JSON list of C-alpha atoms in Angstrom, two decimals:
[
{"chain": "A", "resi": 153, "resn": "UNK", "atom": "CA", "xyz": [38.11, 30.72, 108.10]},
{"chain": "A", "resi": 154, "resn": "UNK", "atom": "CA", "xyz": [36.62, 34.57, 106.87]},
{"chain": "A", "resi": 155, "resn": "UNK", "atom": "CA", "xyz": [37.15, 36.28, 103.26]},
{"chain": "A", "resi": 156, "resn": "UNK", "atom": "CA", "xyz": [39.74, 38.65, 104.80]},
{"chain": "A", "resi": 157, "resn": "UNK", "atom": "CA", "xyz": [41.85, 36.24, 106.38]},
{"chain": "A", "resi": 158, "resn": "UNK", "atom": "CA", "xyz": [42.22, 33.59, 103.80]},
{"chain": "A", "resi": 159, "resn": "UNK", "atom": "CA", "xyz": [43.23, 36.79, 101.21]},
{"chain": "A", "resi": 160, "resn": "UNK", "atom": "CA", "xyz": [45.38, 37.86, 104.30]},
{"chain": "A", "resi": 161, "resn": "UNK", "atom": "CA", "xyz": [47.03, 34.72, 103.86]},
{"chain": "A", "resi": 162, "resn": "UNK", "atom": "CA", "xyz": [47.22, 34.35, 100.17]},
{"chain": "A", "resi": 163, "resn": "UNK", "atom": "CA", "xyz": [49.10, 37.36, 99.73]},
{"chain": "A", "resi": 164, "resn": "UNK", "atom": "CA", "xyz": [50.95, 36.77, 102.77]},
{"chain": "A", "resi": 165, "resn": "UNK", "atom": "CA", "xyz": [52.17, 33.56, 101.16]},
{"chain": "A", "resi": 166, "resn": "UNK", "atom": "CA", "xyz": [52.99, 35.97, 97.83]},
{"chain": "A", "resi": 167, "resn": "UNK", "atom": "CA", "xyz": [55.15, 38.89, 99.38]},
{"chain": "A", "resi": 168, "resn": "UNK", "atom": "CA", "xyz": [57.55, 36.48, 101.88]},
{"chain": "A", "resi": 169, "resn": "UNK", "atom": "CA", "xyz": [58.51, 35.31, 98.22]},
{"chain": "A", "resi": 170, "resn": "UNK", "atom": "CA", "xyz": [59.72, 38.50, 97.26]},
{"chain": "A", "resi": 171, "resn": "UNK", "atom": "CA", "xyz": [61.84, 41.22, 99.22]},
{"chain": "A", "resi": 172, "resn": "UNK", "atom": "CA", "xyz": [60.16, 45.08, 100.83]},
{"chain": "A", "resi": 173, "resn": "UNK", "atom": "CA", "xyz": [61.48, 47.49, 98.72]},
{"chain": "A", "resi": 174, "resn": "UNK", "atom": "CA", "xyz": [65.06, 49.14, 99.97]},
{"chain": "A", "resi": 175, "resn": "UNK", "atom": "CA", "xyz": [63.63, 51.87, 101.28]},
{"chain": "A", "resi": 176, "resn": "UNK", "atom": "CA", "xyz": [61.95, 50.38, 103.60]},
{"chain": "A", "resi": 177, "resn": "UNK", "atom": "CA", "xyz": [64.26, 47.27, 103.75]},
{"chain": "A", "resi": 178, "resn": "UNK", "atom": "CA", "xyz": [65.43, 48.47, 107.77]},
{"chain": "A", "resi": 179, "resn": "UNK", "atom": "CA", "xyz": [61.32, 49.75, 108.59]},
{"chain": "A", "resi": 180, "resn": "UNK", "atom": "CA", "xyz": [59.77, 46.73, 109.62]},
{"chain": "A", "resi": 181, "resn": "UNK", "atom": "CA", "xyz": [56.38, 49.61, 110.69]},
{"chain": "A", "resi": 182, "resn": "UNK", "atom": "CA", "xyz": [56.94, 50.42, 106.48]},
{"chain": "A", "resi": 183, "resn": "UNK", "atom": "CA", "xyz": [57.00, 46.79, 105.49]},
{"chain": "A", "resi": 184, "resn": "UNK", "atom": "CA", "xyz": [53.69, 46.30, 107.51]},
{"chain": "A", "resi": 185, "resn": "UNK", "atom": "CA", "xyz": [51.63, 49.09, 106.99]},
{"chain": "A", "resi": 186, "resn": "UNK", "atom": "CA", "xyz": [52.34, 48.48, 103.33]},
{"chain": "A", "resi": 187, "resn": "UNK", "atom": "CA", "xyz": [51.37, 45.04, 103.23]},
{"chain": "A", "resi": 188, "resn": "UNK", "atom": "CA", "xyz": [48.36, 46.57, 105.03]},
{"chain": "A", "resi": 189, "resn": "UNK", "atom": "CA", "xyz": [47.66, 48.32, 102.38]},
{"chain": "A", "resi": 190, "resn": "UNK", "atom": "CA", "xyz": [48.12, 46.03, 99.31]},
{"chain": "A", "resi": 191, "resn": "UNK", "atom": "CA", "xyz": [46.03, 43.39, 101.34]},
{"chain": "A", "resi": 192, "resn": "UNK", "atom": "CA", "xyz": [43.51, 46.30, 101.59]},
{"chain": "A", "resi": 193, "resn": "UNK", "atom": "CA", "xyz": [43.43, 47.04, 97.96]},
{"chain": "A", "resi": 194, "resn": "UNK", "atom": "CA", "xyz": [42.75, 43.32, 96.84]},
{"chain": "A", "resi": 195, "resn": "UNK", "atom": "CA", "xyz": [39.76, 42.59, 99.88]},
{"chain": "A", "resi": 196, "resn": "UNK", "atom": "CA", "xyz": [37.91, 45.79, 98.30]},
{"chain": "A", "resi": 197, "resn": "UNK", "atom": "CA", "xyz": [38.52, 44.18, 94.57]},
{"chain": "A", "resi": 198, "resn": "UNK", "atom": "CA", "xyz": [38.03, 40.85, 94.92]},
{"chain": "A", "resi": 199, "resn": "UNK", "atom": "CA", "xyz": [34.62, 39.36, 94.82]},
{"chain": "A", "resi": 200, "resn": "UNK", "atom": "CA", "xyz": [32.58, 37.80, 97.89]},
{"chain": "A", "resi": 201, "resn": "UNK", "atom": "CA", "xyz": [32.17, 34.41, 95.67]},
{"chain": "A", "resi": 202, "resn": "UNK", "atom": "CA", "xyz": [35.09, 32.40, 94.47]},
{"chain": "A", "resi": 203, "resn": "UNK", "atom": "CA", "xyz": [37.64, 34.68, 96.10]},
{"chain": "A", "resi": 204, "resn": "UNK", "atom": "CA", "xyz": [40.45, 32.18, 96.56]},
{"chain": "A", "resi": 205, "resn": "UNK", "atom": "CA", "xyz": [40.68, 30.99, 92.84]},
{"chain": "A", "resi": 206, "resn": "UNK", "atom": "CA", "xyz": [40.40, 35.23, 92.42]},
{"chain": "A", "resi": 207, "resn": "UNK", "atom": "CA", "xyz": [43.50, 36.12, 94.12]},
{"chain": "A", "resi": 208, "resn": "UNK", "atom": "CA", "xyz": [45.29, 33.35, 92.82]},
{"chain": "A", "resi": 209, "resn": "UNK", "atom": "CA", "xyz": [44.66, 34.21, 89.31]},
{"chain": "A", "resi": 210, "resn": "UNK", "atom": "CA", "xyz": [45.60, 38.00, 90.29]},
{"chain": "A", "resi": 211, "resn": "UNK", "atom": "CA", "xyz": [48.70, 36.64, 92.16]},
{"chain": "A", "resi": 212, "resn": "UNK", "atom": "CA", "xyz": [49.90, 34.63, 88.52]},
{"chain": "A", "resi": 213, "resn": "UNK", "atom": "CA", "xyz": [48.91, 37.76, 86.67]},
{"chain": "A", "resi": 214, "resn": "UNK", "atom": "CA", "xyz": [51.19, 40.40, 88.81]},
{"chain": "A", "resi": 215, "resn": "UNK", "atom": "CA", "xyz": [53.98, 38.23, 88.89]},
{"chain": "A", "resi": 216, "resn": "UNK", "atom": "CA", "xyz": [53.89, 37.53, 85.14]},
{"chain": "A", "resi": 217, "resn": "UNK", "atom": "CA", "xyz": [54.80, 41.30, 85.07]},
{"chain": "A", "resi": 218, "resn": "UNK", "atom": "CA", "xyz": [56.91, 41.59, 87.40]},
{"chain": "A", "resi": 219, "resn": "UNK", "atom": "CA", "xyz": [60.78, 42.48, 86.52]},
{"chain": "A", "resi": 220, "resn": "UNK", "atom": "CA", "xyz": [62.12, 42.30, 89.85]},
{"chain": "A", "resi": 221, "resn": "UNK", "atom": "CA", "xyz": [62.43, 40.26, 93.21]},
{"chain": "A", "resi": 222, "resn": "UNK", "atom": "CA", "xyz": [60.83, 43.11, 95.23]},
{"chain": "A", "resi": 223, "resn": "UNK", "atom": "CA", "xyz": [57.04, 43.86, 96.57]},
{"chain": "A", "resi": 224, "resn": "UNK", "atom": "CA", "xyz": [54.71, 44.74, 93.37]},
{"chain": "A", "resi": 225, "resn": "UNK", "atom": "CA", "xyz": [53.57, 48.31, 93.79]},
{"chain": "A", "resi": 226, "resn": "UNK", "atom": "CA", "xyz": [50.40, 49.67, 95.54]},
{"chain": "A", "resi": 227, "resn": "UNK", "atom": "CA", "xyz": [49.22, 51.25, 91.81]},
{"chain": "A", "resi": 228, "resn": "UNK", "atom": "CA", "xyz": [50.44, 47.94, 89.99]},
{"chain": "A", "resi": 229, "resn": "UNK", "atom": "CA", "xyz": [48.02, 45.74, 92.76]},
{"chain": "A", "resi": 230, "resn": "UNK", "atom": "CA", "xyz": [45.58, 47.84, 92.02]},
{"chain": "A", "resi": 231, "resn": "UNK", "atom": "CA", "xyz": [46.03, 47.62, 87.91]},
{"chain": "A", "resi": 232, "resn": "UNK", "atom": "CA", "xyz": [46.29, 44.01, 88.32]},
{"chain": "A", "resi": 233, "resn": "UNK", "atom": "CA", "xyz": [43.25, 43.68, 90.59]},
{"chain": "A", "resi": 234, "resn": "UNK", "atom": "CA", "xyz": [40.52, 46.20, 88.15]},
{"chain": "A", "resi": 235, "resn": "UNK", "atom": "CA", "xyz": [42.09, 44.44, 84.57]},
{"chain": "A", "resi": 236, "resn": "UNK", "atom": "CA", "xyz": [40.70, 41.23, 86.82]},
{"chain": "A", "resi": 237, "resn": "UNK", "atom": "CA", "xyz": [37.72, 42.52, 87.36]},
{"chain": "A", "resi": 238, "resn": "UNK", "atom": "CA", "xyz": [36.98, 44.25, 83.68]},
{"chain": "A", "resi": 239, "resn": "UNK", "atom": "CA", "xyz": [37.63, 40.81, 82.34]},
{"chain": "A", "resi": 240, "resn": "UNK", "atom": "CA", "xyz": [34.97, 39.18, 84.72]},
{"chain": "A", "resi": 241, "resn": "UNK", "atom": "CA", "xyz": [37.11, 36.32, 86.37]},
{"chain": "A", "resi": 242, "resn": "UNK", "atom": "CA", "xyz": [34.64, 33.92, 87.85]},
{"chain": "A", "resi": 243, "resn": "UNK", "atom": "CA", "xyz": [31.03, 35.88, 86.74]},
{"chain": "A", "resi": 244, "resn": "UNK", "atom": "CA", "xyz": [28.50, 33.74, 85.78]},
{"chain": "A", "resi": 245, "resn": "UNK", "atom": "CA", "xyz": [25.81, 34.35, 83.42]},
{"chain": "A", "resi": 246, "resn": "UNK", "atom": "CA", "xyz": [22.17, 33.83, 83.95]},
{"chain": "A", "resi": 247, "resn": "UNK", "atom": "CA", "xyz": [21.37, 30.39, 82.38]},
{"chain": "A", "resi": 248, "resn": "UNK", "atom": "CA", "xyz": [18.15, 29.21, 81.09]},
{"chain": "A", "resi": 249, "resn": "UNK", "atom": "CA", "xyz": [19.40, 25.26, 82.16]},
{"chain": "A", "resi": 250, "resn": "UNK", "atom": "CA", "xyz": [22.45, 25.90, 84.30]},
{"chain": "A", "resi": 251, "resn": "UNK", "atom": "CA", "xyz": [23.60, 22.36, 84.43]},
{"chain": "A", "resi": 252, "resn": "UNK", "atom": "CA", "xyz": [23.30, 21.67, 81.01]},
{"chain": "A", "resi": 253, "resn": "UNK", "atom": "CA", "xyz": [24.73, 25.00, 79.57]},
{"chain": "A", "resi": 254, "resn": "UNK", "atom": "CA", "xyz": [27.90, 24.56, 82.37]},
{"chain": "A", "resi": 255, "resn": "UNK", "atom": "CA", "xyz": [28.59, 20.85, 81.54]},
{"chain": "A", "resi": 256, "resn": "UNK", "atom": "CA", "xyz": [29.08, 22.18, 77.67]},
{"chain": "A", "resi": 257, "resn": "UNK", "atom": "CA", "xyz": [31.62, 24.87, 78.94]},
{"chain": "A", "resi": 258, "resn": "UNK", "atom": "CA", "xyz": [33.41, 21.84, 80.60]},
{"chain": "A", "resi": 259, "resn": "UNK", "atom": "CA", "xyz": [33.40, 19.62, 78.14]},
{"chain": "A", "resi": 260, "resn": "UNK", "atom": "CA", "xyz": [34.78, 22.08, 75.67]},
{"chain": "A", "resi": 261, "resn": "UNK", "atom": "CA", "xyz": [37.12, 22.98, 78.18]},
{"chain": "A", "resi": 262, "resn": "UNK", "atom": "CA", "xyz": [38.04, 19.64, 78.25]},
{"chain": "A", "resi": 263, "resn": "UNK", "atom": "CA", "xyz": [38.21, 18.98, 74.54]},
{"chain": "A", "resi": 264, "resn": "UNK", "atom": "CA", "xyz": [40.80, 21.88, 74.65]},
{"chain": "A", "resi": 265, "resn": "UNK", "atom": "CA", "xyz": [43.09, 20.50, 77.36]},
{"chain": "A", "resi": 266, "resn": "UNK", "atom": "CA", "xyz": [42.68, 17.02, 75.87]},
{"chain": "A", "resi": 267, "resn": "UNK", "atom": "CA", "xyz": [43.69, 18.32, 72.24]},
{"chain": "A", "resi": 268, "resn": "UNK", "atom": "CA", "xyz": [46.99, 19.88, 73.81]},
{"chain": "A", "resi": 269, "resn": "UNK", "atom": "CA", "xyz": [45.31, 23.22, 73.41]},
{"chain": "A", "resi": 270, "resn": "UNK", "atom": "CA", "xyz": [46.48, 26.13, 75.18]},
{"chain": "A", "resi": 271, "resn": "UNK", "atom": "CA", "xyz": [43.93, 26.80, 78.33]},
{"chain": "A", "resi": 272, "resn": "UNK", "atom": "CA", "xyz": [44.45, 29.83, 81.41]},
{"chain": "A", "resi": 273, "resn": "UNK", "atom": "CA", "xyz": [46.73, 28.37, 83.93]},
{"chain": "A", "resi": 274, "resn": "UNK", "atom": "CA", "xyz": [43.95, 28.77, 86.67]},
{"chain": "A", "resi": 275, "resn": "UNK", "atom": "CA", "xyz": [41.95, 25.88, 85.35]},
{"chain": "A", "resi": 276, "resn": "UNK", "atom": "CA", "xyz": [44.40, 23.28, 85.57]},
{"chain": "A", "resi": 277, "resn": "UNK", "atom": "CA", "xyz": [43.75, 23.25, 89.46]},
{"chain": "A", "resi": 278, "resn": "UNK", "atom": "CA", "xyz": [40.81, 23.79, 91.48]},
{"chain": "A", "resi": 279, "resn": "UNK", "atom": "CA", "xyz": [36.96, 24.51, 90.67]},
{"chain": "A", "resi": 280, "resn": "UNK", "atom": "CA", "xyz": [37.36, 23.87, 87.03]},
{"chain": "A", "resi": 281, "resn": "UNK", "atom": "CA", "xyz": [39.61, 21.41, 86.84]},
{"chain": "A", "resi": 282, "resn": "UNK", "atom": "CA", "xyz": [37.56, 19.84, 89.92]},
{"chain": "A", "resi": 283, "resn": "UNK", "atom": "CA", "xyz": [33.95, 20.14, 87.57]},
{"chain": "A", "resi": 284, "resn": "UNK", "atom": "CA", "xyz": [36.00, 18.58, 84.67]},
{"chain": "A", "resi": 285, "resn": "UNK", "atom": "CA", "xyz": [37.13, 15.61, 86.92]},
{"chain": "A", "resi": 286, "resn": "UNK", "atom": "CA", "xyz": [33.96, 14.63, 88.29]},
{"chain": "A", "resi": 287, "resn": "UNK", "atom": "CA", "xyz": [31.90, 15.21, 84.76]},
{"chain": "A", "resi": 288, "resn": "UNK", "atom": "CA", "xyz": [34.33, 12.56, 83.48]},
{"chain": "A", "resi": 289, "resn": "UNK", "atom": "CA", "xyz": [35.05, 14.24, 81.08]},
{"chain": "A", "resi": 290, "resn": "UNK", "atom": "CA", "xyz": [39.02, 14.29, 81.89]},
{"chain": "A", "resi": 291, "resn": "UNK", "atom": "CA", "xyz": [41.35, 12.64, 84.30]},
{"chain": "A", "resi": 292, "resn": "UNK", "atom": "CA", "xyz": [44.18, 13.94, 86.54]},
{"chain": "A", "resi": 293, "resn": "UNK", "atom": "CA", "xyz": [46.72, 11.97, 83.70]},
{"chain": "A", "resi": 294, "resn": "UNK", "atom": "CA", "xyz": [44.99, 14.64, 81.29]},
{"chain": "A", "resi": 295, "resn": "UNK", "atom": "CA", "xyz": [45.80, 17.27, 83.20]},
{"chain": "A", "resi": 296, "resn": "UNK", "atom": "CA", "xyz": [49.32, 16.60, 83.83]},
{"chain": "A", "resi": 297, "resn": "UNK", "atom": "CA", "xyz": [51.49, 18.06, 80.87]},
{"chain": "A", "resi": 298, "resn": "UNK", "atom": "CA", "xyz": [49.40, 21.17, 80.63]},
{"chain": "A", "resi": 299, "resn": "UNK", "atom": "CA", "xyz": [50.42, 21.40, 84.80]},
{"chain": "A", "resi": 300, "resn": "UNK", "atom": "CA", "xyz": [54.25, 20.44, 83.56]},
{"chain": "A", "resi": 301, "resn": "UNK", "atom": "CA", "xyz": [54.03, 22.87, 81.39]},
{"chain": "A", "resi": 302, "resn": "UNK", "atom": "CA", "xyz": [53.02, 25.71, 83.51]},
{"chain": "A", "resi": 303, "resn": "UNK", "atom": "CA", "xyz": [55.60, 24.81, 86.37]},
{"chain": "A", "resi": 304, "resn": "UNK", "atom": "CA", "xyz": [58.88, 24.80, 83.99]},
{"chain": "A", "resi": 305, "resn": "UNK", "atom": "CA", "xyz": [57.49, 28.52, 82.43]},
{"chain": "A", "resi": 306, "resn": "UNK", "atom": "CA", "xyz": [57.21, 29.43, 85.92]},
{"chain": "A", "resi": 307, "resn": "UNK", "atom": "CA", "xyz": [60.86, 27.69, 87.18]},
{"chain": "A", "resi": 308, "resn": "UNK", "atom": "CA", "xyz": [62.43, 29.09, 84.12]},
{"chain": "A", "resi": 309, "resn": "UNK", "atom": "CA", "xyz": [60.93, 32.60, 84.89]},
{"chain": "A", "resi": 310, "resn": "UNK", "atom": "CA", "xyz": [61.52, 32.97, 88.54]},
{"chain": "A", "resi": 311, "resn": "UNK", "atom": "CA", "xyz": [63.30, 30.01, 89.78]},
{"chain": "A", "resi": 312, "resn": "UNK", "atom": "CA", "xyz": [63.10, 26.24, 91.06]},
{"chain": "A", "resi": 313, "resn": "UNK", "atom": "CA", "xyz": [62.05, 27.22, 94.44]},
{"chain": "A", "resi": 314, "resn": "UNK", "atom": "CA", "xyz": [59.65, 29.70, 93.19]},
{"chain": "A", "resi": 315, "resn": "UNK", "atom": "CA", "xyz": [57.86, 26.95, 90.82]},
{"chain": "A", "resi": 316, "resn": "UNK", "atom": "CA", "xyz": [57.76, 25.00, 93.85]},
{"chain": "A", "resi": 317, "resn": "UNK", "atom": "CA", "xyz": [55.82, 27.30, 96.30]},
{"chain": "A", "resi": 318, "resn": "UNK", "atom": "CA", "xyz": [53.32, 28.14, 93.60]},
{"chain": "A", "resi": 319, "resn": "UNK", "atom": "CA", "xyz": [52.83, 24.33, 92.86]},
{"chain": "A", "resi": 320, "resn": "UNK", "atom": "CA", "xyz": [52.35, 23.39, 96.42]},
{"chain": "A", "resi": 321, "resn": "UNK", "atom": "CA", "xyz": [50.15, 26.26, 97.00]},
{"chain": "A", "resi": 322, "resn": "UNK", "atom": "CA", "xyz": [48.15, 24.78, 93.46]},
{"chain": "A", "resi": 323, "resn": "UNK", "atom": "CA", "xyz": [47.77, 21.63, 94.97]},
{"chain": "A", "resi": 324, "resn": "UNK", "atom": "CA", "xyz": [46.72, 22.35, 97.99]},
{"chain": "A", "resi": 325, "resn": "UNK", "atom": "CA", "xyz": [43.98, 24.24, 96.22]},
{"chain": "A", "resi": 326, "resn": "UNK", "atom": "CA", "xyz": [42.68, 21.29, 94.25]},
{"chain": "A", "resi": 327, "resn": "UNK", "atom": "CA", "xyz": [43.16, 18.59, 96.64]},
{"chain": "A", "resi": 328, "resn": "UNK", "atom": "CA", "xyz": [40.23, 21.42, 99.27]},
{"chain": "A", "resi": 329, "resn": "UNK", "atom": "CA", "xyz": [38.30, 21.79, 95.92]},
{"chain": "A", "resi": 330, "resn": "UNK", "atom": "CA", "xyz": [37.67, 17.56, 95.84]},
{"chain": "A", "resi": 331, "resn": "UNK", "atom": "CA", "xyz": [37.07, 17.65, 99.48]},
{"chain": "A", "resi": 332, "resn": "UNK", "atom": "CA", "xyz": [34.43, 19.92, 99.09]},
{"chain": "A", "resi": 333, "resn": "UNK", "atom": "CA", "xyz": [32.67, 18.75, 95.68]},
{"chain": "A", "resi": 334, "resn": "UNK", "atom": "CA", "xyz": [30.26, 16.20, 96.72]},
{"chain": "A", "resi": 335, "resn": "UNK", "atom": "CA", "xyz": [28.47, 18.02, 99.78]},
{"chain": "A", "resi": 336, "resn": "UNK", "atom": "CA", "xyz": [28.22, 20.80, 97.32]},
{"chain": "A", "resi": 337, "resn": "UNK", "atom": "CA", "xyz": [26.94, 19.08, 94.85]},
{"chain": "A", "resi": 338, "resn": "UNK", "atom": "CA", "xyz": [24.44, 17.50, 97.40]},
{"chain": "A", "resi": 339, "resn": "UNK", "atom": "CA", "xyz": [23.33, 20.77, 98.17]},
{"chain": "A", "resi": 340, "resn": "UNK", "atom": "CA", "xyz": [22.51, 22.51, 94.73]},
{"chain": "A", "resi": 341, "resn": "UNK", "atom": "CA", "xyz": [19.21, 21.62, 95.03]},
{"chain": "A", "resi": 342, "resn": "UNK", "atom": "CA", "xyz": [18.46, 23.23, 98.06]},
{"chain": "A", "resi": 343, "resn": "UNK", "atom": "CA", "xyz": [17.42, 26.65, 97.67]},
{"chain": "A", "resi": 344, "resn": "UNK", "atom": "CA", "xyz": [20.36, 29.09, 99.68]},
{"chain": "A", "resi": 345, "resn": "UNK", "atom": "CA", "xyz": [18.74, 30.40, 102.20]},
{"chain": "A", "resi": 346, "resn": "UNK", "atom": "CA", "xyz": [17.59, 26.60, 103.23]},
{"chain": "A", "resi": 347, "resn": "UNK", "atom": "CA", "xyz": [21.36, 25.35, 103.26]},
{"chain": "A", "resi": 348, "resn": "UNK", "atom": "CA", "xyz": [22.77, 24.27, 106.65]},
{"chain": "A", "resi": 349, "resn": "UNK", "atom": "CA", "xyz": [24.97, 26.55, 108.37]},
{"chain": "A", "resi": 350, "resn": "UNK", "atom": "CA", "xyz": [24.22, 29.22, 105.83]},
{"chain": "A", "resi": 351, "resn": "UNK", "atom": "CA", "xyz": [23.78, 32.89, 106.85]},
{"chain": "A", "resi": 352, "resn": "UNK", "atom": "CA", "xyz": [23.21, 36.01, 104.90]},
{"chain": "A", "resi": 353, "resn": "UNK", "atom": "CA", "xyz": [25.91, 37.69, 106.70]},
{"chain": "A", "resi": 354, "resn": "UNK", "atom": "CA", "xyz": [28.38, 35.22, 106.70]},
{"chain": "A", "resi": 355, "resn": "UNK", "atom": "CA", "xyz": [31.06, 35.24, 104.08]},
{"chain": "A", "resi": 356, "resn": "UNK", "atom": "CA", "xyz": [31.21, 32.10, 101.55]},
{"chain": "A", "resi": 357, "resn": "UNK", "atom": "CA", "xyz": [33.46, 29.67, 102.34]},
{"chain": "A", "resi": 358, "resn": "UNK", "atom": "CA", "xyz": [36.24, 29.29, 99.30]},
{"chain": "A", "resi": 359, "resn": "UNK", "atom": "CA", "xyz": [34.93, 27.21, 96.60]},
{"chain": "A", "resi": 360, "resn": "UNK", "atom": "CA", "xyz": [31.75, 26.17, 98.07]},
{"chain": "A", "resi": 361, "resn": "UNK", "atom": "CA", "xyz": [29.63, 28.69, 95.76]},
{"chain": "A", "resi": 362, "resn": "UNK", "atom": "CA", "xyz": [31.80, 28.32, 93.10]},
{"chain": "A", "resi": 363, "resn": "UNK", "atom": "CA", "xyz": [30.45, 24.71, 92.79]},
{"chain": "A", "resi": 364, "resn": "UNK", "atom": "CA", "xyz": [27.14, 25.94, 93.30]},
{"chain": "A", "resi": 365, "resn": "UNK", "atom": "CA", "xyz": [24.75, 26.68, 90.14]}
]
């Protein structure tokens, strides 16, 4: 699945939980155009690497600011995208020894989780959670309390159905990361251009480059 198709699917799953604006409630063509415009903005801002996690976090942040059950405005989506880009989400500095430095990052993050300290919702499932588990820094059980808190916070704000949709999506993302992890680790020692199936003109698969050093 291509980068744009993956993002299209994420946005579609997000918007289907809400209602189109009243001004286009009976106009399917206008609704399709609005969806295309929202998706186009997200595609333009999303990074080429780690874009699935980026879009998931973007949706989380948009939902936190929503006060109605209607689709977010184009301007709101663009503003949220720009804010997330400025935060440098998923950006990685050039490290002298990436493996040592990254392990230290994940160790600190795991310690915070096990101590019950607050962490970003985005690290509870997916790339970073899998890295911590595979490095034996914590277990799925250690994440349970934070995951439960995130679920009930969403349930209180958006209702049980929306919370379950969010949780199901995050679990699916996490399982996919777990399934890909061993393959990606095995490729870390191979120069990027020499990796099997790599093409500089081909969009990265979700998560894969998020694991690569």
